[in-house]
Every structure is written in structure tokens, then in C-alpha cells.
PDB file of N, CA and C in Angstrom:
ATOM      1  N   UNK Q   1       2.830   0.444  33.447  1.00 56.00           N
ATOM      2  CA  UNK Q   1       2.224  -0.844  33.171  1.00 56.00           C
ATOM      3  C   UNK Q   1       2.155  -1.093  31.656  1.00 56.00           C
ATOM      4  N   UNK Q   2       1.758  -0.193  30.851  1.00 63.00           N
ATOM      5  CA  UNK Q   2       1.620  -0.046  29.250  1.00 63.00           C
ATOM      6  C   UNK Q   2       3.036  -0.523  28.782  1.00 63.00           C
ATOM      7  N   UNK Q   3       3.711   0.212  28.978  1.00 64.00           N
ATOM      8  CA  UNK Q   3       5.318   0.041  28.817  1.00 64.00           C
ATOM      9  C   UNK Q   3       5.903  -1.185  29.023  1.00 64.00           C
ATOM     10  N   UNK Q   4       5.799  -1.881  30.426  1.00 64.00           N
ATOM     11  CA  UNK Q   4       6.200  -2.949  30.788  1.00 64.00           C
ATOM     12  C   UNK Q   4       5.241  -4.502  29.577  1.00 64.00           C
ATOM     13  N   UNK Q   5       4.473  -4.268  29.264  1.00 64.00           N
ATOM     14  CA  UNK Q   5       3.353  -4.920  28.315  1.00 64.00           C
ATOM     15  C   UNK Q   5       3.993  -5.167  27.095  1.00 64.00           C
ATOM     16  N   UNK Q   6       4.231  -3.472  26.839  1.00 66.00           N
ATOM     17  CA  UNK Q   6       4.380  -3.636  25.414  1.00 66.00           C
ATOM     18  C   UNK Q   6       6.075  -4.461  25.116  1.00 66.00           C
ATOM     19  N   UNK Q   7       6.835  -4.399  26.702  1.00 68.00           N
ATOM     20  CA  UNK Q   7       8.243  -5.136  26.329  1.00 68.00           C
ATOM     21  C   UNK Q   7       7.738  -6.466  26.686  1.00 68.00           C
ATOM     22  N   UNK Q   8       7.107  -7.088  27.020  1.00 64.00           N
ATOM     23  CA  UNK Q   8       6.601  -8.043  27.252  1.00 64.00           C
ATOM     24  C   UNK Q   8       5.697  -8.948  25.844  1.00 64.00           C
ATOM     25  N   UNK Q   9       5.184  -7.892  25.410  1.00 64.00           N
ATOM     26  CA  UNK Q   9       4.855  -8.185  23.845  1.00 64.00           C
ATOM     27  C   UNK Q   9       5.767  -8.425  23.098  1.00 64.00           C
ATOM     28  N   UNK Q  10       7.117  -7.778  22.906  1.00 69.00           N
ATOM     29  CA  UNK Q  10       8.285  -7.445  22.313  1.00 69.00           C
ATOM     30  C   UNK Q  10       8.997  -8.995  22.664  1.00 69.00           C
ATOM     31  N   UNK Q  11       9.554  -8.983  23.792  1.00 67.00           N
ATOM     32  CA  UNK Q  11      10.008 -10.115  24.031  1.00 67.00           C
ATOM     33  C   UNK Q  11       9.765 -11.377  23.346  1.00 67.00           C
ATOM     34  N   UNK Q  12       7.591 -11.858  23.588  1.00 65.00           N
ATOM     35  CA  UNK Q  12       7.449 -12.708  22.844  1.00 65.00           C
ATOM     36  C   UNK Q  12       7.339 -13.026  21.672  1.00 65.00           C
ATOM     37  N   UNK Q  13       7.378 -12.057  21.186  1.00 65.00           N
ATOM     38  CA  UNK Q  13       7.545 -11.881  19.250  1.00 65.00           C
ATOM     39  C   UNK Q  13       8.867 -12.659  19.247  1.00 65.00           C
ATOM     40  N   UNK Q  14       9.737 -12.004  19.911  1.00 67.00           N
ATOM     41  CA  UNK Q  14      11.481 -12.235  19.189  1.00 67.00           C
ATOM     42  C   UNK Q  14      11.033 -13.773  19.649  1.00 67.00           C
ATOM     43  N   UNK Q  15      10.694 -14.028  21.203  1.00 62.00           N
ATOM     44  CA  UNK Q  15      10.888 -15.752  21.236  1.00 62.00           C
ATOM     45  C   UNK Q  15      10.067 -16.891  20.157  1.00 62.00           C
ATOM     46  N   UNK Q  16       8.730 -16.086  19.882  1.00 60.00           N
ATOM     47  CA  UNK Q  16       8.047 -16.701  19.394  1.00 60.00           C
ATOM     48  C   UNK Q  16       9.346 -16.894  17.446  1.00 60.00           C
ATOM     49  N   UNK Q  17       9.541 -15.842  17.331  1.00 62.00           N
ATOM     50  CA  UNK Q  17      10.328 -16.089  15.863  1.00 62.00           C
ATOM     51  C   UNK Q  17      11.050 -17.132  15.996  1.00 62.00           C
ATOM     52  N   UNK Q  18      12.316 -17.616  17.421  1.00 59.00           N
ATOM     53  CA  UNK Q  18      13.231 -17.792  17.348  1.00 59.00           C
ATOM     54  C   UNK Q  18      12.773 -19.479  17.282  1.00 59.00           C
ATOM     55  N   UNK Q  19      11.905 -19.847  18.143  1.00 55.00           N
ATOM     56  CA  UNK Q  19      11.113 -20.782  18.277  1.00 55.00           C
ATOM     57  C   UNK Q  19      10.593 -21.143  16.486  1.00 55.00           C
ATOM     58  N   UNK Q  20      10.118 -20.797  15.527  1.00 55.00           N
ATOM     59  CA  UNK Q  20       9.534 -20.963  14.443  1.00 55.00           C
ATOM     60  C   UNK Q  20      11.228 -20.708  13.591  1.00 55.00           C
ATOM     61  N   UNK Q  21      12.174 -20.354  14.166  1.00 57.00           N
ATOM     62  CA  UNK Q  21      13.229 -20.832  13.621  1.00 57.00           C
ATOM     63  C   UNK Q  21      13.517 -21.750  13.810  1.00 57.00           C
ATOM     64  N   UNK Q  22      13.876 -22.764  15.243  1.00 51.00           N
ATOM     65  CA  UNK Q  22      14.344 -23.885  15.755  1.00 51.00           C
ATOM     66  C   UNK Q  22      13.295 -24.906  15.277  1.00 51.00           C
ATOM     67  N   UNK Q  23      12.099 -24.549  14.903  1.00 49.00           N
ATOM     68  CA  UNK Q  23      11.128 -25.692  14.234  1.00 49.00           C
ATOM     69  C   UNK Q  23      11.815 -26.035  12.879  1.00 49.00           C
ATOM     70  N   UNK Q  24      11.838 -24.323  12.183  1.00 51.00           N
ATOM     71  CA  UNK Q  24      12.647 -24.949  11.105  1.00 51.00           C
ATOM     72  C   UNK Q  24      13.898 -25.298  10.551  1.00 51.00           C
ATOM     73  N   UNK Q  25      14.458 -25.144  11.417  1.00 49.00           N
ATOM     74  CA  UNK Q  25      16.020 -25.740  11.609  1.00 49.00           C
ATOM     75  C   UNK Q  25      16.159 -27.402  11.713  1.00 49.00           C
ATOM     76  N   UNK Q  26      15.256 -27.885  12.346  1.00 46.00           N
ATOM     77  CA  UNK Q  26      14.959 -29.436  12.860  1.00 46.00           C
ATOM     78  C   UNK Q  26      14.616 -30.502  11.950  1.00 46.00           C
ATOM     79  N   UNK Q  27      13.469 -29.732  10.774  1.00 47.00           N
ATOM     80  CA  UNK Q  27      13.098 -30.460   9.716  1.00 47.00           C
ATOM     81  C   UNK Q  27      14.098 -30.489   8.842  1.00 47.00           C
ATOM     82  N   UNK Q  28      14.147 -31.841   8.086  1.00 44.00           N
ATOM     83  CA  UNK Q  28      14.842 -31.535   6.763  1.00 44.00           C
ATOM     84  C   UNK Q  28      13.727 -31.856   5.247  1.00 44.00           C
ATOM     85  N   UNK Q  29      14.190 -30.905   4.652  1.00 39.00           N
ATOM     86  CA  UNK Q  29      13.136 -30.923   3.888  1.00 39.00           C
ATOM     87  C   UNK Q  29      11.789 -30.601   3.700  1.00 39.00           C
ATOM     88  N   UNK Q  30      11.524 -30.251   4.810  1.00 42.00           N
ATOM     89  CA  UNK Q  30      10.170 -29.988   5.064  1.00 42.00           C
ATOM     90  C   UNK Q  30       9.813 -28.342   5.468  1.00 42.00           C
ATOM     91  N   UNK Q  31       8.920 -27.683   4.848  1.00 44.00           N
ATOM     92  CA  UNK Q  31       8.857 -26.398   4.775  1.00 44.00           C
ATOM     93  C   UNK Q  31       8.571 -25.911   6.731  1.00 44.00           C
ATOM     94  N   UNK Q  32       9.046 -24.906   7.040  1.00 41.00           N
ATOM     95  CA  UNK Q  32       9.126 -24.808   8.842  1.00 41.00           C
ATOM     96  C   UNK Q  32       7.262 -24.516   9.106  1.00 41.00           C
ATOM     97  N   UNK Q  33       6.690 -24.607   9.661  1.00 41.00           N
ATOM     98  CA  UNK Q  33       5.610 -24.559  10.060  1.00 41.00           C
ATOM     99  C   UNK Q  33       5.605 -23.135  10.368  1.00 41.00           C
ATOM    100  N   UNK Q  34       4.238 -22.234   9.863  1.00 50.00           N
ATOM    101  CA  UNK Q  34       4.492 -20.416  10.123  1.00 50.00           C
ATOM    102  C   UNK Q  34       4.664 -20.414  11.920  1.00 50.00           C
ATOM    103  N   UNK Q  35       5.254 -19.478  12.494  1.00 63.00           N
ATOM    104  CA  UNK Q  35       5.694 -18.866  13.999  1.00 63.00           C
ATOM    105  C   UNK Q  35       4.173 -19.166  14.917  1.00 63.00           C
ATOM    106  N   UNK Q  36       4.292 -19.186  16.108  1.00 66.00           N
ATOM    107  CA  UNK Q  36       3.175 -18.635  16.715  1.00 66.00           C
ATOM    108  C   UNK Q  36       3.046 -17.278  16.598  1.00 66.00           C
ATOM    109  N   UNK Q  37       3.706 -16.532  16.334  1.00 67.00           N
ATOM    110  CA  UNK Q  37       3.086 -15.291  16.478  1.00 67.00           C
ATOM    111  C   UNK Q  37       2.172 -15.253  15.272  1.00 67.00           C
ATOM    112  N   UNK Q  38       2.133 -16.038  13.928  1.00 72.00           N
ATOM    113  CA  UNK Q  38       1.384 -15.970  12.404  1.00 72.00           C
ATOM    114  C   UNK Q  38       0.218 -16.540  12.895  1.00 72.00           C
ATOM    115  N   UNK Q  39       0.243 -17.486  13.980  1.00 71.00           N
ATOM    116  CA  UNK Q  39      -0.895 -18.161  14.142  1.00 71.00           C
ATOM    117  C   UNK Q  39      -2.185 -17.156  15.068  1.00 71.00           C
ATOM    118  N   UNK Q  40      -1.076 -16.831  15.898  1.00 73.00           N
ATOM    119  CA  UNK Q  40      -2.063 -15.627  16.843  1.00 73.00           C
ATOM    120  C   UNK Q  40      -2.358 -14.357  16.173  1.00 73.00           C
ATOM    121  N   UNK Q  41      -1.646 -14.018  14.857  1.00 75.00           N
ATOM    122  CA  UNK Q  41      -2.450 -12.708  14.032  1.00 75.00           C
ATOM    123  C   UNK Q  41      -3.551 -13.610  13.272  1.00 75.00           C
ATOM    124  N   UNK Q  42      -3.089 -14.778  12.902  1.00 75.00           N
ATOM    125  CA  UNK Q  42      -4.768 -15.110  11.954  1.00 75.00           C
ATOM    126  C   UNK Q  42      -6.082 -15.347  12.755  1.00 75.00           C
ATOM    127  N   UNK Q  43      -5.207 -15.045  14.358  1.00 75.00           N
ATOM    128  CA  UNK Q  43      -6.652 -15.764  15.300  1.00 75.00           C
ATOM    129  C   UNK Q  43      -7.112 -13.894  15.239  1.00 75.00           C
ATOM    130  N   UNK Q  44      -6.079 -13.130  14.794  1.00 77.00           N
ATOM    131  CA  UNK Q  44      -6.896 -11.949  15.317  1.00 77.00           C
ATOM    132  C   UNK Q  44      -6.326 -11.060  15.994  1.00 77.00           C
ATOM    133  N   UNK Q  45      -5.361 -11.881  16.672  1.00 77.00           N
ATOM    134  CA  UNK Q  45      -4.895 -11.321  18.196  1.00 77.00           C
ATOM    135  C   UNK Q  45      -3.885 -10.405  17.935  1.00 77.00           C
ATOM    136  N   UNK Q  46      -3.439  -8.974  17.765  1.00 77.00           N
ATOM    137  CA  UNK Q  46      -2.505  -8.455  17.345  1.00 77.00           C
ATOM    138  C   UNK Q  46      -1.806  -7.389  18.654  1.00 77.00           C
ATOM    139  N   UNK Q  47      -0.665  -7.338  18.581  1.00 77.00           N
ATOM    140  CA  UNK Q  47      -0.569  -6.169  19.791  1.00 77.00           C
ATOM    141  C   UNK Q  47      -0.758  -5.040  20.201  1.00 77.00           C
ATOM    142  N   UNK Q  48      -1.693  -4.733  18.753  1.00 81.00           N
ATOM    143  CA  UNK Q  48      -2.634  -3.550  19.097  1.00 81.00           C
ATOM    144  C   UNK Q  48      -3.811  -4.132  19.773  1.00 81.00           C
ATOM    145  N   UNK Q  49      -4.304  -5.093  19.507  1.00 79.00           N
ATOM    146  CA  UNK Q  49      -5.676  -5.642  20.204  1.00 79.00           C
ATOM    147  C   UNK Q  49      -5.257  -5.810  21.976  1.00 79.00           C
ATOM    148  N   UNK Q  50      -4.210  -6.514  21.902  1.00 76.00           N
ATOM    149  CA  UNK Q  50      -3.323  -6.764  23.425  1.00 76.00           C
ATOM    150  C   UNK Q  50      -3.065  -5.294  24.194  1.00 76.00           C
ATOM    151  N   UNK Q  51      -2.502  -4.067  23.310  1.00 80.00           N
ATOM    152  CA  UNK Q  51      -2.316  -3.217  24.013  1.00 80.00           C
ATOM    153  C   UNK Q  51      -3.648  -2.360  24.634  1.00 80.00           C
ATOM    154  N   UNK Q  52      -4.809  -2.134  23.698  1.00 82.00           N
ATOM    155  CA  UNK Q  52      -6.125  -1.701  24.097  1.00 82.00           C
ATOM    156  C   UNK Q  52      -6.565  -2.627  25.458  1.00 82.00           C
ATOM    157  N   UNK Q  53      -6.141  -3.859  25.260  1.00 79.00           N
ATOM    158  CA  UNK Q  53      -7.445  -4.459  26.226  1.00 79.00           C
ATOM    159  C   UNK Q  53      -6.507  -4.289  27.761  1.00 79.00           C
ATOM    160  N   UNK Q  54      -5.052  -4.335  27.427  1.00 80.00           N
ATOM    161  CA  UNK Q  54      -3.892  -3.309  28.826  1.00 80.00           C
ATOM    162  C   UNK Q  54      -4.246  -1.954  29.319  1.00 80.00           C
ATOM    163  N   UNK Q  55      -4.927  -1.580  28.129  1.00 84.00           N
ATOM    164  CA  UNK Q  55      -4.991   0.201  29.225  1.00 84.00           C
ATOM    165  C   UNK Q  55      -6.400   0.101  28.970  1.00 84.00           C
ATOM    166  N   UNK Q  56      -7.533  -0.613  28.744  1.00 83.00           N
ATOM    167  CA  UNK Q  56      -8.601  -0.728  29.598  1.00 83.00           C
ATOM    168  C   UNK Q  56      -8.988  -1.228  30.942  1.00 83.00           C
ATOM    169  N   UNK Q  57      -7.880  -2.143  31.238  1.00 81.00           N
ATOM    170  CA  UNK Q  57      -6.998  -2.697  32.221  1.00 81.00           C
ATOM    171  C   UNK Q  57      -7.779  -2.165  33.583  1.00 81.00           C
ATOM    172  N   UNK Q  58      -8.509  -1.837  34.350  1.00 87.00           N
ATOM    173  CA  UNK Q  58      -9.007  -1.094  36.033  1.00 87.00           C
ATOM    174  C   UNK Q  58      -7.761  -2.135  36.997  1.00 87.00           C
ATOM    175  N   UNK Q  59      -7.001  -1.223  37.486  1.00 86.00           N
ATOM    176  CA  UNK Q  59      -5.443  -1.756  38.078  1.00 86.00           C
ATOM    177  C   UNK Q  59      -6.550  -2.090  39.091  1.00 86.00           C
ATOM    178  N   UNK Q  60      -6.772  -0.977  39.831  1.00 90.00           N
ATOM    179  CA  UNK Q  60      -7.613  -0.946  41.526  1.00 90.00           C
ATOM    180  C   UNK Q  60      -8.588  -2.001  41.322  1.00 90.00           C
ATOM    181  N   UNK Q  61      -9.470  -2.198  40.197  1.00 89.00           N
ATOM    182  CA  UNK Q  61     -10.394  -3.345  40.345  1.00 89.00           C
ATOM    183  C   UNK Q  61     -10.123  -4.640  40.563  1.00 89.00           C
ATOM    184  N   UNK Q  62      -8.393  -4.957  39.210  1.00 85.00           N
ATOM    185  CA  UNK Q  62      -7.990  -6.494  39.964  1.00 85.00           C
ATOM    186  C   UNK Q  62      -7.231  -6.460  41.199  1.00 85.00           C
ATOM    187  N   UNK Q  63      -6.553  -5.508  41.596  1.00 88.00           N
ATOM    188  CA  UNK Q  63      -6.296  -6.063  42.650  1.00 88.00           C
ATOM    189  C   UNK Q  63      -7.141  -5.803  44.404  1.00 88.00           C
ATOM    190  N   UNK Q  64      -8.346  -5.146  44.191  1.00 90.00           N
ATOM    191  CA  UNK Q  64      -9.201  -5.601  44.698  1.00 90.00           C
ATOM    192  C   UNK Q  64     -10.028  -6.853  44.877  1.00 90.00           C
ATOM    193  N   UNK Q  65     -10.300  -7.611  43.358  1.00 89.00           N
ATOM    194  CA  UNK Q  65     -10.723  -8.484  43.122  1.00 89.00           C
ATOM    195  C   UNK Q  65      -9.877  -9.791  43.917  1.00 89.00           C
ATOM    196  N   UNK Q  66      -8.305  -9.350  43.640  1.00 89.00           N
ATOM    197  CA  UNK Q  66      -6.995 -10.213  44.254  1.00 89.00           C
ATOM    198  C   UNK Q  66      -7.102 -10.101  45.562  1.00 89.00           C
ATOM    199  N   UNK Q  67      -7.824  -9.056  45.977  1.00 90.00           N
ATOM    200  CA  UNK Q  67      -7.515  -8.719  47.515  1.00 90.00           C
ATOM    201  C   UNK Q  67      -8.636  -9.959  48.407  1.00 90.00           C
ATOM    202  N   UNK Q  68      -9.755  -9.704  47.337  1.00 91.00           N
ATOM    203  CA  UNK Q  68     -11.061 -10.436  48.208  1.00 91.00           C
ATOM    204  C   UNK Q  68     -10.531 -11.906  48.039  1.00 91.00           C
ATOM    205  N   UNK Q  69      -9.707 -12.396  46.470  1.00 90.00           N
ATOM    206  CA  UNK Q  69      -9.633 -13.543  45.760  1.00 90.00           C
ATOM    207  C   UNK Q  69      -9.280 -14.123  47.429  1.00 90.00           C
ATOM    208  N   UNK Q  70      -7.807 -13.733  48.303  1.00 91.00           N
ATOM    209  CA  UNK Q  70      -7.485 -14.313  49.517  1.00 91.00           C
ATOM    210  C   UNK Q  70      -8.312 -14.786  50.717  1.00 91.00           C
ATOM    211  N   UNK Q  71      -8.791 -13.979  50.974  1.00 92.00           N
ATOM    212  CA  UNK Q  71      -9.759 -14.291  51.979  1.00 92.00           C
ATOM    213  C   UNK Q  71     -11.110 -14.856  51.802  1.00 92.00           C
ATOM    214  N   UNK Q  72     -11.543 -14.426  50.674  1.00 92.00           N
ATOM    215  CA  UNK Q  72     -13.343 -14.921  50.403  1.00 92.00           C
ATOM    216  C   UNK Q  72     -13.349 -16.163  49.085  1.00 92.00           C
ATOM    217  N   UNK Q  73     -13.668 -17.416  49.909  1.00 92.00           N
ATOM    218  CA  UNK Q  73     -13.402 -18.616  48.706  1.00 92.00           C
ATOM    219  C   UNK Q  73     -14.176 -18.373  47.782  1.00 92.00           C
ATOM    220  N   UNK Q  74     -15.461 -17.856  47.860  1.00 92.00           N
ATOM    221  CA  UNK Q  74     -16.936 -17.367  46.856  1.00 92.00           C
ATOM    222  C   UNK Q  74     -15.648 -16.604  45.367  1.00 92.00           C
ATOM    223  N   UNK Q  75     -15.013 -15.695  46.349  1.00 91.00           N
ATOM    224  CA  UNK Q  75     -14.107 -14.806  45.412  1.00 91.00           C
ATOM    225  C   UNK Q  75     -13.642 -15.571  44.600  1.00 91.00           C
ATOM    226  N   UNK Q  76     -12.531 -16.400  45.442  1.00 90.00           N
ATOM    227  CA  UNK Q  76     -11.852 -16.882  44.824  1.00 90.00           C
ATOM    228  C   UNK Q  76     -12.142 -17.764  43.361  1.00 90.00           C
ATOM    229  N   UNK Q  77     -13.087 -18.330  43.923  1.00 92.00           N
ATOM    230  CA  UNK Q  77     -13.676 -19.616  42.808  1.00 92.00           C
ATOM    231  C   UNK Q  77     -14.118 -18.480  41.267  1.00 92.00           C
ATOM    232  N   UNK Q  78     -14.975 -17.313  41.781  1.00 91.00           N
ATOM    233  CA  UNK Q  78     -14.715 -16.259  40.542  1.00 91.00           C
ATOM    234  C   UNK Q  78     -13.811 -16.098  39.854  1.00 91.00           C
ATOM    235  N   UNK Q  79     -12.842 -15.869  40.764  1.00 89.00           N
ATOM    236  CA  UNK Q  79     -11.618 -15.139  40.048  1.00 89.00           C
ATOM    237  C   UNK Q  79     -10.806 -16.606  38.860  1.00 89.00           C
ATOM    238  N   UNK Q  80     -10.706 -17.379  39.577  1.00 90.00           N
ATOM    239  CA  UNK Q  80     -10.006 -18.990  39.221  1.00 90.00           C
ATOM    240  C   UNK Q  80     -11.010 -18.921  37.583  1.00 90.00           C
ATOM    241  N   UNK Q  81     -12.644 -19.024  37.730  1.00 91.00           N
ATOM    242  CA  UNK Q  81     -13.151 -19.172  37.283  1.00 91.00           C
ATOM    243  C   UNK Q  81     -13.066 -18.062  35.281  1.00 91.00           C
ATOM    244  N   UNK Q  82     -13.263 -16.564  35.882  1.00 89.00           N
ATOM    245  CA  UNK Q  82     -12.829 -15.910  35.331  1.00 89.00           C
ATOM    246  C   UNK Q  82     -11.582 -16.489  34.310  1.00 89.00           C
ATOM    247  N   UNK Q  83     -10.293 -16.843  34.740  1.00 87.00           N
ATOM    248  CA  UNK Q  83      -8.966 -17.099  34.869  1.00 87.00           C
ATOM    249  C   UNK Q  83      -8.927 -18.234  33.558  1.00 87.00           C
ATOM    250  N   UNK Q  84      -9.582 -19.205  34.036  1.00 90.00           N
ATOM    251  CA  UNK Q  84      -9.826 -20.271  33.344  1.00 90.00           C
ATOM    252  C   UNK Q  84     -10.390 -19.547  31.793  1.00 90.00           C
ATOM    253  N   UNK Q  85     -11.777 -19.039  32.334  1.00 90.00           N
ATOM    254  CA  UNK Q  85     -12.992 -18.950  30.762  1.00 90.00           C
ATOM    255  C   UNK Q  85     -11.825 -18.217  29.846  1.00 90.00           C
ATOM    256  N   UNK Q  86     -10.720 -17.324  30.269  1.00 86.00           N
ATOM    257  CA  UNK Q  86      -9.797 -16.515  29.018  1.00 86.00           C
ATOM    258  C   UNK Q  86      -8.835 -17.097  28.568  1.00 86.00           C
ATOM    259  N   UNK Q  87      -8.223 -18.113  29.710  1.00 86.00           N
ATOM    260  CA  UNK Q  87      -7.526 -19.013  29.166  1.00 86.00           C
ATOM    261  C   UNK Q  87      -8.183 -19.981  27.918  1.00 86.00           C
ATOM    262  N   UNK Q  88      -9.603 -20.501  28.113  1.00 88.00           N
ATOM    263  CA  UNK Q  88      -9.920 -21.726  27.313  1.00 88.00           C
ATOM    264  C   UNK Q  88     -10.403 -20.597  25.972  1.00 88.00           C
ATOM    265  N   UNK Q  89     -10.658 -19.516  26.057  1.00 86.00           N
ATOM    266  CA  UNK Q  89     -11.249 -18.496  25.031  1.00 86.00           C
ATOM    267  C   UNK Q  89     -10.297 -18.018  24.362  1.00 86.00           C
ATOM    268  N   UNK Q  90      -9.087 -17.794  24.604  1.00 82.00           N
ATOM    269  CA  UNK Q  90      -7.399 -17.665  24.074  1.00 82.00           C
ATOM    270  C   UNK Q  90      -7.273 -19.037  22.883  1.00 82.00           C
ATOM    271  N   UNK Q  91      -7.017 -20.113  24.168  1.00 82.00           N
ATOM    272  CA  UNK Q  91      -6.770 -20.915  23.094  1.00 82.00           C
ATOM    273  C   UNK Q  91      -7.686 -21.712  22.040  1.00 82.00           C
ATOM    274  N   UNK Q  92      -9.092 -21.065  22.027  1.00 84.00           N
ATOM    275  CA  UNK Q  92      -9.762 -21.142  21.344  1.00 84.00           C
ATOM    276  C   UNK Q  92      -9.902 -20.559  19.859  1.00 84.00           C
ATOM    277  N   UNK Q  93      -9.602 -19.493  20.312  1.00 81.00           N
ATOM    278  CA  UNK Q  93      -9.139 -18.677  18.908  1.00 81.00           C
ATOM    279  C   UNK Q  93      -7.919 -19.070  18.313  1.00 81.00           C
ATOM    280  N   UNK Q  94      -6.663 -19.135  19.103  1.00 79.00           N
ATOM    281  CA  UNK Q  94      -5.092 -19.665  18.763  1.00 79.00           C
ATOM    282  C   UNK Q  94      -5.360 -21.098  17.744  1.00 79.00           C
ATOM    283  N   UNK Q  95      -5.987 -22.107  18.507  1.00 79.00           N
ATOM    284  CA  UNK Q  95      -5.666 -23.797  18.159  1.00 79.00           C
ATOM    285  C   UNK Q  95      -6.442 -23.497  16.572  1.00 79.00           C
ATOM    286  N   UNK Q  96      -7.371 -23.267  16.139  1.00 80.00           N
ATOM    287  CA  UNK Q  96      -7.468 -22.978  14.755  1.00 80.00           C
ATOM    288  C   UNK Q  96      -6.891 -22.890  14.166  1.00 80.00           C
ATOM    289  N   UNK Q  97      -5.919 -21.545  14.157  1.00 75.00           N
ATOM    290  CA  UNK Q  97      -4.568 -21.169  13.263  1.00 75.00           C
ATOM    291  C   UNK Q  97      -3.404 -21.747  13.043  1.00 75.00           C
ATOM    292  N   UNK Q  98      -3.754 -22.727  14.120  1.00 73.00           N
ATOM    293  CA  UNK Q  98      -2.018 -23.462  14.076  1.00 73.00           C
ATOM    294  C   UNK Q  98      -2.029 -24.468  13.279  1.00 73.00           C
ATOM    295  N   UNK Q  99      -1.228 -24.759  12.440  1.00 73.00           N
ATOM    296  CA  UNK Q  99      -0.358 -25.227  11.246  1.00 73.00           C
ATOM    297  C   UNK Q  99      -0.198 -27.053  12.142  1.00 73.00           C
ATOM    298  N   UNK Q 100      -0.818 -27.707  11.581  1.00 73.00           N
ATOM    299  CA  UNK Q 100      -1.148 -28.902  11.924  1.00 73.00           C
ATOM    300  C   UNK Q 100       0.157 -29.875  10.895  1.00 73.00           C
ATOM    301  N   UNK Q 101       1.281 -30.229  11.463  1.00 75.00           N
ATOM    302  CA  UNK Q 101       2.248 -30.932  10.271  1.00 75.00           C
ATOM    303  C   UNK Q 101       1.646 -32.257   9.671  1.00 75.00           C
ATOM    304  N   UNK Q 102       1.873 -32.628   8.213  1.00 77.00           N
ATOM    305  CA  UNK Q 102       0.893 -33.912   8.141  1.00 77.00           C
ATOM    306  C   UNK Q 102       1.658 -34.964   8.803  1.00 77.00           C
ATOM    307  N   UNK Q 103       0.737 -36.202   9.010  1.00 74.00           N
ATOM    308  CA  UNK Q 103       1.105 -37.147  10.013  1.00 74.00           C
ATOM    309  C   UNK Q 103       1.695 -38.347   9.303  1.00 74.00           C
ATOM    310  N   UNK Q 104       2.842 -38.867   9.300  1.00 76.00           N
ATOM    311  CA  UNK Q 104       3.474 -40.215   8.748  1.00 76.00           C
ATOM    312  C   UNK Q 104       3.259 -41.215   9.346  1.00 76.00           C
ATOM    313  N   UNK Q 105       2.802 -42.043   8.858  1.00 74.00           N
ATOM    314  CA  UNK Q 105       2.638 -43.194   9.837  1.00 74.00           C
ATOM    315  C   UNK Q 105       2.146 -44.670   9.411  1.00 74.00           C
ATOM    316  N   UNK Q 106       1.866 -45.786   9.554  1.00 75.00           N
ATOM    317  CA  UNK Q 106       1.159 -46.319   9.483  1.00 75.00           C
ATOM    318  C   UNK Q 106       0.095 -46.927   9.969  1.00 75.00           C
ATOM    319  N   UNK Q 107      -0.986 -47.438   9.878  1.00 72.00           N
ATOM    320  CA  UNK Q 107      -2.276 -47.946  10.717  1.00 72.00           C
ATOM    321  C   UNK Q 107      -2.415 -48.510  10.900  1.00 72.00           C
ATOM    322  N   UNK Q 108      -2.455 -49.298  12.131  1.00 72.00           N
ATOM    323  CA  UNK Q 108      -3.297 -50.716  11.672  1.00 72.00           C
ATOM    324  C   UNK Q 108      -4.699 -50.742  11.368  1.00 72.00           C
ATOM    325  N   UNK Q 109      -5.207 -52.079  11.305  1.00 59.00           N
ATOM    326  CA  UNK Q 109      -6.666 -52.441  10.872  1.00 59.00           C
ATOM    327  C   UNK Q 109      -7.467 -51.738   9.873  1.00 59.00           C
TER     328      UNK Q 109
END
């Protein structure tokens, strides 16, 4: 499981670069906006932090938790619930760091 993670970490580095290449390939003139991966180390998030919180990981607990998630809606709504709070707590830390391009435009009124 560690293993499979850490290529899984691996993977999104290279995409995340290739991606913060194709940003800056697109602009002209304009300096490329830093990678997501720059944005997710200033939130903190590093793949040492990712790999600790993988092998604290209790396999048998989620998929117990997965097991009840099916049958018991009480579960389920936990688990969903759970699911959600790390998702909105992820990109809570992430949306900070990210490199906001300035905006051209004009206004009315």
C-alpha cells in the first residue's frame, strides 16, 4: 500500500510539473504561474506529510467502516460526511497558495 502511494505521489508531481509547464507554454509574456505541486508545499502538504498520514492508515478500520458504509445509511452519511470535511480541509489549505493571475478587464459602472 506504502509503495503503491508513494508511485501515486510520484506520478502527480511529474503531472502536476507538466501541467505548470502547459500553463506556461500558453502565456506569452507573462511569467507561468508556480506548479500545483509549489502551491501544495506552501500549504504544507509535502510527501513526507502524505506518506506518514498512509502508514498511519488502519486498512481493517476503513474497510470496515466501507463495509458498514453499504448497508447502514447512519454509516454511510458518516463516512460521506467524514469524506467531504477532508476534502473541504484539503482545499482549504491548497486555495491560499495558489497564484491568483491578475485580472484584465474592464468594468462597468
Amino acid at each position: 500500500l506504502i509503495v503503491k502511494a508513494e508511485s501515486l505521489l510520484d506520478n502527480f508531481e511529474a503531472a502536476s510539473a507538466r501541467l505548470g509547464d502547459a500553463a506556461g507554454a500558453s502565456k506569452s509574456g507573462v511569467d507561468a504561474a508556480p506548479g500545483i505541486m509549489d502551491a501544495v508545499a506552501k500549504a504544507g502538504i509535502t510527501k513526507d506529510t502524505v506518506m506518514k498520514g498512509v502508514e498511519g492508515l488502519d486498512v481493517d478500520k476503513l474497510l470496515d467502516d466501507t463495509r458498514n458504509a453499504v448497508t447502514d445509511e447512519t454509516a454511510r452519511r458518516e463516512l460521506i460526511s467524514g469524506a467531504g470535511d477532508a476534502a473541504l480541509d484539503f482545499l482549504l489549505k491548497i486555495l491560499p497558495s495558489m497564484p491568483v493571475p491578475p485580472f484584465d478587464g474592464v468594468r462597468d459602472g
